[in-house]
């Protein structure tokens, strides 16, 4: 283990995180050492494969099942209240169609955290995952997109998408004692998050009226997101963290049926990472 603790922070972004998968596949090829990972939403889903050492798995199952309505579809939403199919996308793919190497994950896991948002408090919580199969509901919680997902219950509390409470947990990573931070973003340089539209604000208050703190977190999410991006920029300029971000806008939708677009996003992640590889190694060794 390196003298300093290296923390990897993975932003969410639904299928834009195919970019992240490309970065992580390159990390595996180059045997980049990471001590701990804090993932958000799809970043947490895909990041598991780093400790299970399954290079290419995300691209493989992502392209195989992108057109399968059991995986992610409005049919799922109308039938179950979940855009992403609980049984198929989380359990069947993991345990049956493209086996997740849980044994290797457990052996290599030196700190894996999924960010979730408590709907009662509106705050982010960071749940340590020691066993992906046993903790599958934590992954469902971190990636439960508001408006198109049912609340996920964990230990008597209810949760939704971790990105609402903390989209890019840089401050949390420092609190956890990680000295060297590597951040993988899914938006290009200059991106700023906008406030919710008036229509979505009305729907938000209608759907989540029982959870005023969650409503507040959703309404203020763009403010906190943009402040975090500003903080990341300042820390990057000072050499206090290393950022890998898309060199261009990633052209994929939340429900992306086009396999070539998914492959392009993955390839962009590989290429962007390779271009910065020596600088990354220099930063980690400095």
mmCIF file of C-alpha atoms in Angstrom:
data_model
loop_
_atom_site.group_PDB
_atom_site.id
_atom_site.type_symbol
_atom_site.label_atom_id
_atom_site.label_comp_id
_atom_site.label_asym_id
_atom_site.label_seq_id
_atom_site.Cartn_x
_atom_site.Cartn_y
_atom_site.Cartn_z
ATOM 1 C CA UNK A 1 0.000 0.000 0.000
ATOM 2 C CA UNK A 2 1.213 3.502 -0.813
ATOM 3 C CA UNK A 3 2.368 5.749 1.992
ATOM 4 C CA UNK A 4 -0.541 8.102 1.417
ATOM 5 C CA UNK A 5 -4.137 6.940 1.077
ATOM 6 C CA UNK A 6 -5.503 7.341 -2.445
ATOM 7 C CA UNK A 7 -9.224 8.000 -2.772
ATOM 8 C CA UNK A 8 -11.194 7.692 -6.003
ATOM 9 C CA UNK A 9 -14.412 9.711 -6.378
ATOM 10 C CA UNK A 10 -16.863 8.706 -9.096
ATOM 11 C CA UNK A 11 -19.581 11.128 -10.188
ATOM 12 C CA UNK A 12 -22.931 9.702 -11.290
ATOM 13 C CA UNK A 13 -24.810 10.407 -14.494
ATOM 14 C CA UNK A 14 -26.723 7.284 -15.524
ATOM 15 C CA UNK A 15 -25.339 5.868 -18.779
ATOM 16 C CA UNK A 16 -22.856 8.756 -19.121
ATOM 17 C CA UNK A 17 -20.926 6.666 -16.595
ATOM 18 C CA UNK A 18 -19.947 4.388 -19.449
ATOM 19 C CA UNK A 19 -17.190 7.008 -19.714
ATOM 20 C CA UNK A 20 -16.217 6.179 -16.118
ATOM 21 C CA UNK A 21 -16.149 2.494 -17.010
ATOM 22 C CA UNK A 22 -13.617 3.288 -19.747
ATOM 23 C CA UNK A 23 -11.441 5.163 -17.248
ATOM 24 C CA UNK A 24 -11.627 2.308 -14.731
ATOM 25 C CA UNK A 25 -10.833 -0.309 -17.375
ATOM 26 C CA UNK A 26 -7.684 1.687 -18.156
ATOM 27 C CA UNK A 27 -6.838 1.864 -14.440
ATOM 28 C CA UNK A 28 -7.076 -1.934 -14.313
ATOM 29 C CA UNK A 29 -4.870 -2.331 -17.382
ATOM 30 C CA UNK A 30 -2.255 -0.049 -15.840
ATOM 31 C CA UNK A 31 -2.637 -1.488 -12.328
ATOM 32 C CA UNK A 32 -3.341 1.941 -10.818
ATOM 33 C CA UNK A 33 -3.489 1.513 -7.044
ATOM 34 C CA UNK A 34 -6.552 2.897 -5.247
ATOM 35 C CA UNK A 35 -7.147 2.580 -1.490
ATOM 36 C CA UNK A 36 -10.790 3.601 -1.392
ATOM 37 C CA UNK A 37 -13.686 4.485 -3.682
ATOM 38 C CA UNK A 38 -16.662 6.754 -3.044
ATOM 39 C CA UNK A 39 -19.225 6.319 -5.799
ATOM 40 C CA UNK A 40 -22.421 8.175 -6.582
ATOM 41 C CA UNK A 41 -25.371 6.662 -8.434
ATOM 42 C CA UNK A 42 -24.183 4.863 -11.608
ATOM 43 C CA UNK A 43 -20.622 5.743 -10.608
ATOM 44 C CA UNK A 44 -21.101 3.492 -7.572
ATOM 45 C CA UNK A 45 -22.719 0.763 -9.692
ATOM 46 C CA UNK A 46 -19.877 0.646 -12.200
ATOM 47 C CA UNK A 47 -17.069 1.281 -9.705
ATOM 48 C CA UNK A 48 -17.597 -2.084 -8.012
ATOM 49 C CA UNK A 49 -15.926 -3.729 -10.972
ATOM 50 C CA UNK A 50 -12.620 -2.081 -10.098
ATOM 51 C CA UNK A 51 -12.237 -4.126 -6.910
ATOM 52 C CA UNK A 52 -13.670 -7.246 -8.585
ATOM 53 C CA UNK A 53 -11.022 -6.785 -11.313
ATOM 54 C CA UNK A 54 -13.537 -7.353 -14.123
ATOM 55 C CA UNK A 55 -12.197 -5.230 -16.934
ATOM 56 C CA UNK A 56 -14.728 -4.767 -19.718
ATOM 57 C CA UNK A 57 -17.704 -6.096 -17.760
ATOM 58 C CA UNK A 58 -19.670 -2.821 -17.696
ATOM 59 C CA UNK A 59 -19.296 -2.310 -21.449
ATOM 60 C CA UNK A 60 -20.209 -5.946 -22.058
ATOM 61 C CA UNK A 61 -23.456 -6.052 -20.113
ATOM 62 C CA UNK A 62 -24.270 -2.421 -20.881
ATOM 63 C CA UNK A 63 -24.291 -3.003 -24.628
ATOM 64 C CA UNK A 64 -25.838 -6.471 -24.347
ATOM 65 C CA UNK A 65 -28.896 -5.311 -22.412
ATOM 66 C CA UNK A 66 -29.355 -1.669 -23.448
ATOM 67 C CA UNK A 67 -32.323 -2.578 -25.668
ATOM 68 C CA UNK A 68 -33.863 -5.034 -23.208
ATOM 69 C CA UNK A 69 -37.012 -3.496 -21.641
ATOM 70 C CA UNK A 70 -36.432 -5.565 -18.494
ATOM 71 C CA UNK A 71 -33.275 -3.574 -17.871
ATOM 72 C CA UNK A 72 -34.347 0.071 -18.117
ATOM 73 C CA UNK A 73 -37.610 1.235 -19.669
ATOM 74 C CA UNK A 74 -40.749 3.257 -19.146
ATOM 75 C CA UNK A 75 -42.608 -0.057 -19.237
ATOM 76 C CA UNK A 76 -40.784 -0.949 -16.010
ATOM 77 C CA UNK A 77 -41.773 2.417 -14.577
ATOM 78 C CA UNK A 78 -45.452 2.028 -15.430
ATOM 79 C CA UNK A 79 -45.554 -1.529 -14.058
ATOM 80 C CA UNK A 80 -43.410 -1.122 -10.919
ATOM 81 C CA UNK A 81 -42.686 2.564 -10.319
ATOM 82 C CA UNK A 82 -39.002 1.938 -11.123
ATOM 83 C CA UNK A 83 -37.418 2.974 -14.410
ATOM 84 C CA UNK A 84 -34.656 0.425 -13.783
ATOM 85 C CA UNK A 85 -35.904 -3.133 -13.366
ATOM 86 C CA UNK A 86 -35.065 -4.257 -9.832
ATOM 87 C CA UNK A 87 -34.986 -8.010 -10.378
ATOM 88 C CA UNK A 88 -33.409 -8.064 -13.829
ATOM 89 C CA UNK A 89 -30.954 -5.130 -13.801
ATOM 90 C CA UNK A 90 -29.611 -5.659 -10.299
ATOM 91 C CA UNK A 91 -30.039 -9.316 -9.434
ATOM 92 C CA UNK A 92 -30.383 -11.333 -12.667
ATOM 93 C CA UNK A 93 -27.555 -9.590 -14.531
ATOM 94 C CA UNK A 94 -25.266 -9.823 -11.482
ATOM 95 C CA UNK A 95 -26.023 -13.400 -10.481
ATOM 96 C CA UNK A 96 -27.003 -15.032 -13.760
ATOM 97 C CA UNK A 97 -26.233 -13.288 -17.053
ATOM 98 C CA UNK A 98 -22.865 -11.612 -16.400
ATOM 99 C CA UNK A 99 -21.592 -12.912 -13.077
ATOM 100 C CA UNK A 100 -20.095 -10.384 -10.704
ATOM 101 C CA UNK A 101 -16.939 -11.731 -9.027
ATOM 102 C CA UNK A 102 -17.968 -10.971 -5.466
ATOM 103 C CA UNK A 103 -15.209 -13.105 -3.983
ATOM 104 C CA UNK A 104 -12.519 -11.031 -5.714
ATOM 105 C CA UNK A 105 -14.316 -7.807 -4.723
ATOM 106 C CA UNK A 106 -14.279 -8.834 -1.050
ATOM 107 C CA UNK A 107 -10.606 -9.828 -1.246
ATOM 108 C CA UNK A 108 -9.475 -6.557 -2.891
ATOM 109 C CA UNK A 109 -11.904 -4.154 -1.221
ATOM 110 C CA UNK A 110 -9.985 -1.725 0.986
ATOM 111 C CA UNK A 111 -12.843 0.754 1.296
ATOM 112 C CA UNK A 112 -15.909 1.020 -0.941
ATOM 113 C CA UNK A 113 -18.643 3.577 -0.220
ATOM 114 C CA UNK A 114 -21.922 4.283 -1.983
ATOM 115 C CA UNK A 115 -23.483 7.723 -1.547
ATOM 116 C CA UNK A 116 -27.226 7.760 -0.827
ATOM 117 C CA UNK A 117 -29.673 10.556 0.047
ATOM 118 C CA UNK A 118 -31.920 10.167 3.088
ATOM 119 C CA UNK A 119 -35.297 11.561 1.982
ATOM 120 C CA UNK A 120 -36.271 12.522 5.543
ATOM 121 C CA UNK A 121 -33.155 14.613 6.233
ATOM 122 C CA UNK A 122 -32.259 15.549 2.650
ATOM 123 C CA UNK A 123 -28.644 14.753 3.568
ATOM 124 C CA UNK A 124 -26.113 12.449 1.952
ATOM 125 C CA UNK A 125 -24.981 9.311 3.755
ATOM 126 C CA UNK A 126 -21.985 7.228 2.759
ATOM 127 C CA UNK A 127 -22.586 3.521 3.263
ATOM 128 C CA UNK A 128 -19.607 1.200 3.293
ATOM 129 C CA UNK A 129 -20.122 -1.874 1.169
ATOM 130 C CA UNK A 130 -18.150 -4.964 2.113
ATOM 131 C CA UNK A 131 -20.126 -7.452 0.019
ATOM 132 C CA UNK A 132 -21.867 -6.389 -3.209
ATOM 133 C CA UNK A 133 -24.349 -9.263 -3.245
ATOM 134 C CA UNK A 134 -25.460 -8.733 0.350
ATOM 135 C CA UNK A 135 -25.498 -4.944 -0.107
ATOM 136 C CA UNK A 136 -27.288 -4.861 -3.461
ATOM 137 C CA UNK A 137 -30.094 -2.695 -2.062
ATOM 138 C CA UNK A 138 -27.509 -0.029 -1.227
ATOM 139 C CA UNK A 139 -26.622 0.105 -4.918
ATOM 140 C CA UNK A 140 -30.298 0.358 -5.791
ATOM 141 C CA UNK A 141 -30.619 3.267 -3.363
ATOM 142 C CA UNK A 142 -27.648 5.252 -4.680
ATOM 143 C CA UNK A 143 -28.990 4.990 -8.247
ATOM 144 C CA UNK A 144 -32.710 5.500 -7.509
ATOM 145 C CA UNK A 145 -33.458 8.462 -9.798
ATOM 146 C CA UNK A 146 -36.032 10.879 -8.330
ATOM 147 C CA UNK A 147 -39.457 10.956 -10.010
ATOM 148 C CA UNK A 148 -38.911 7.579 -11.734
ATOM 149 C CA UNK A 149 -37.905 5.360 -8.790
ATOM 150 C CA UNK A 150 -39.565 4.030 -5.685
ATOM 151 C CA UNK A 151 -37.953 4.907 -2.364
ATOM 152 C CA UNK A 152 -35.452 2.239 -1.270
ATOM 153 C CA UNK A 153 -35.627 1.159 2.365
ATOM 154 C CA UNK A 154 -32.412 0.467 4.279
ATOM 155 C CA UNK A 155 -32.515 -0.238 8.013
ATOM 156 C CA UNK A 156 -35.874 1.485 8.427
ATOM 157 C CA UNK A 157 -34.885 4.643 6.540
ATOM 158 C CA UNK A 158 -35.772 5.596 2.991
ATOM 159 C CA UNK A 159 -33.356 6.726 0.312
ATOM 160 C CA UNK A 160 -33.012 8.007 -3.235
ATOM 161 C CA UNK A 161 -30.194 8.988 -5.612
ATOM 162 C CA UNK A 162 -26.977 9.882 -3.801
ATOM 163 C CA UNK A 163 -26.340 12.726 -6.237
ATOM 164 C CA UNK A 164 -29.096 14.798 -4.640
ATOM 165 C CA UNK A 165 -27.275 15.007 -1.301
ATOM 166 C CA UNK A 166 -23.702 15.055 -2.609
ATOM 167 C CA UNK A 167 -23.030 14.810 -6.331
ATOM 168 C CA UNK A 168 -19.219 14.724 -6.087
ATOM 169 C CA UNK A 169 -18.068 13.802 -2.536
ATOM 170 C CA UNK A 170 -14.684 15.544 -2.519
ATOM 171 C CA UNK A 171 -15.120 17.078 0.941
ATOM 172 C CA UNK A 172 -16.294 13.737 2.342
ATOM 173 C CA UNK A 173 -13.253 11.964 0.890
ATOM 174 C CA UNK A 174 -10.952 14.383 2.703
ATOM 175 C CA UNK A 175 -12.908 13.815 5.929
ATOM 176 C CA UNK A 176 -12.397 10.076 5.499
ATOM 177 C CA UNK A 177 -8.643 10.605 5.502
ATOM 178 C CA UNK A 178 -7.783 10.196 1.827
ATOM 179 C CA UNK A 179 -4.705 12.300 1.091
ATOM 180 C CA UNK A 180 -4.511 11.882 -2.669
ATOM 181 C CA UNK A 181 -7.799 12.363 -4.508
ATOM 182 C CA UNK A 182 -8.640 11.267 -8.047
ATOM 183 C CA UNK A 183 -11.988 12.532 -9.354
ATOM 184 C CA UNK A 184 -13.734 11.100 -12.408
ATOM 185 C CA UNK A 185 -16.410 13.459 -13.740
ATOM 186 C CA UNK A 186 -19.011 12.773 -16.426
ATOM 187 C CA UNK A 187 -19.453 16.379 -17.579
ATOM 188 C CA UNK A 188 -16.884 18.347 -19.595
ATOM 189 C CA UNK A 189 -14.986 21.445 -18.473
ATOM 190 C CA UNK A 190 -17.293 24.446 -18.104
ATOM 191 C CA UNK A 191 -20.495 22.537 -17.387
ATOM 192 C CA UNK A 192 -22.856 24.243 -14.918
ATOM 193 C CA UNK A 193 -25.956 22.587 -13.512
ATOM 194 C CA UNK A 194 -29.189 24.559 -13.953
ATOM 195 C CA UNK A 195 -32.093 24.802 -11.509
ATOM 196 C CA UNK A 196 -35.126 22.580 -11.943
ATOM 197 C CA UNK A 197 -37.738 23.840 -14.380
ATOM 198 C CA UNK A 198 -40.968 25.287 -12.995
ATOM 199 C CA UNK A 199 -42.841 22.164 -14.117
ATOM 200 C CA UNK A 200 -40.422 19.841 -12.307
ATOM 201 C CA UNK A 201 -40.554 22.014 -9.191
ATOM 202 C CA UNK A 202 -44.330 21.629 -9.098
ATOM 203 C CA UNK A 203 -44.062 17.875 -9.638
ATOM 204 C CA UNK A 204 -41.372 17.666 -6.951
ATOM 205 C CA UNK A 205 -43.597 19.326 -4.334
ATOM 206 C CA UNK A 206 -46.541 17.179 -5.366
ATOM 207 C CA UNK A 207 -44.656 13.872 -5.292
ATOM 208 C CA UNK A 208 -42.428 14.427 -2.249
ATOM 209 C CA UNK A 209 -44.627 16.680 -0.110
ATOM 210 C CA UNK A 210 -44.019 14.420 2.899
ATOM 211 C CA UNK A 211 -40.289 15.110 2.691
ATOM 212 C CA UNK A 212 -39.652 18.886 2.847
ATOM 213 C CA UNK A 213 -35.903 18.472 3.450
ATOM 214 C CA UNK A 214 -35.601 16.327 0.331
ATOM 215 C CA UNK A 215 -37.506 18.940 -1.650
ATOM 216 C CA UNK A 216 -35.096 21.598 -0.363
ATOM 217 C CA UNK A 217 -32.090 19.440 -1.343
ATOM 218 C CA UNK A 218 -33.478 18.968 -4.850
ATOM 219 C CA UNK A 219 -34.181 22.694 -5.272
ATOM 220 C CA UNK A 220 -30.682 23.619 -4.104
ATOM 221 C CA UNK A 221 -28.823 20.807 -5.831
ATOM 222 C CA UNK A 222 -27.576 22.984 -8.697
ATOM 223 C CA UNK A 223 -26.115 25.483 -6.219
ATOM 224 C CA UNK A 224 -24.158 22.843 -4.309
ATOM 225 C CA UNK A 225 -23.093 21.103 -7.498
ATOM 226 C CA UNK A 226 -21.669 24.271 -9.029
ATOM 227 C CA UNK A 227 -19.935 25.191 -5.763
ATOM 228 C CA UNK A 228 -18.313 21.746 -5.722
ATOM 229 C CA UNK A 229 -17.139 22.164 -9.311
ATOM 230 C CA UNK A 230 -15.575 25.499 -8.308
ATOM 231 C CA UNK A 231 -13.872 23.826 -5.327
ATOM 232 C CA UNK A 232 -12.562 21.023 -7.546
ATOM 233 C CA UNK A 233 -11.134 23.581 -9.975
ATOM 234 C CA UNK A 234 -9.311 25.409 -7.171
ATOM 235 C CA UNK A 235 -7.938 22.179 -5.691
ATOM 236 C CA UNK A 236 -6.885 21.002 -9.140
ATOM 237 C CA UNK A 237 -5.000 24.258 -9.750
ATOM 238 C CA UNK A 238 -3.172 23.797 -6.432
ATOM 239 C CA UNK A 239 -2.307 20.172 -7.200
ATOM 240 C CA UNK A 240 -4.495 18.949 -4.336
ATOM 241 C CA UNK A 241 -6.429 16.503 -6.510
ATOM 242 C CA UNK A 242 -6.385 15.018 -9.996
ATOM 243 C CA UNK A 243 -9.370 15.230 -12.324
ATOM 244 C CA UNK A 244 -10.301 13.110 -15.317
ATOM 245 C CA UNK A 245 -13.216 14.689 -17.161
ATOM 246 C CA UNK A 246 -14.717 14.174 -20.628
ATOM 247 C CA UNK A 247 -12.898 16.103 -23.338
ATOM 248 C CA UNK A 248 -16.267 16.555 -25.052
ATOM 249 C CA UNK A 249 -19.946 16.296 -24.164
ATOM 250 C CA UNK A 250 -21.066 12.672 -23.801
ATOM 251 C CA UNK A 251 -23.967 12.062 -26.163
ATOM 252 C CA UNK A 252 -25.949 9.384 -24.343
ATOM 253 C CA UNK A 253 -29.401 9.477 -22.792
ATOM 254 C CA UNK A 254 -30.603 8.202 -19.439
ATOM 255 C CA UNK A 255 -32.211 5.339 -21.342
ATOM 256 C CA UNK A 256 -29.714 4.763 -24.148
ATOM 257 C CA UNK A 257 -30.600 2.119 -26.750
ATOM 258 C CA UNK A 258 -27.767 2.889 -29.169
ATOM 259 C CA UNK A 259 -24.894 0.473 -28.542
ATOM 260 C CA UNK A 260 -22.504 2.549 -30.637
ATOM 261 C CA UNK A 261 -23.096 5.615 -28.457
ATOM 262 C CA UNK A 262 -22.309 3.562 -25.349
ATOM 263 C CA UNK A 263 -19.140 2.219 -26.973
ATOM 264 C CA UNK A 264 -18.155 5.760 -27.990
ATOM 265 C CA UNK A 265 -18.577 7.015 -24.403
ATOM 266 C CA UNK A 266 -16.475 4.114 -23.112
ATOM 267 C CA UNK A 267 -13.795 4.730 -25.747
ATOM 268 C CA UNK A 268 -13.700 8.426 -24.808
ATOM 269 C CA UNK A 269 -13.039 7.420 -21.203
ATOM 270 C CA UNK A 270 -10.200 5.141 -22.272
ATOM 271 C CA UNK A 271 -8.646 7.762 -24.558
ATOM 272 C CA UNK A 272 -8.964 10.671 -22.113
ATOM 273 C CA UNK A 273 -7.441 8.570 -19.359
ATOM 274 C CA UNK A 274 -4.550 7.391 -21.516
ATOM 275 C CA UNK A 275 -3.714 10.976 -22.498
ATOM 276 C CA UNK A 276 -3.374 11.896 -18.813
ATOM 277 C CA UNK A 277 -1.858 8.646 -17.598
ATOM 278 C CA UNK A 278 1.689 9.858 -17.026
ATOM 279 C CA UNK A 279 0.496 13.017 -15.252
ATOM 280 C CA UNK A 280 -1.761 10.842 -13.072
ATOM 281 C CA UNK A 281 1.121 8.531 -12.157
ATOM 282 C CA UNK A 282 3.329 11.518 -11.376
ATOM 283 C CA UNK A 283 0.620 12.967 -9.130
ATOM 284 C CA UNK A 284 0.091 9.692 -7.263
ATOM 285 C CA UNK A 285 3.830 9.244 -6.718
ATOM 286 C CA UNK A 286 4.586 12.835 -5.737
#
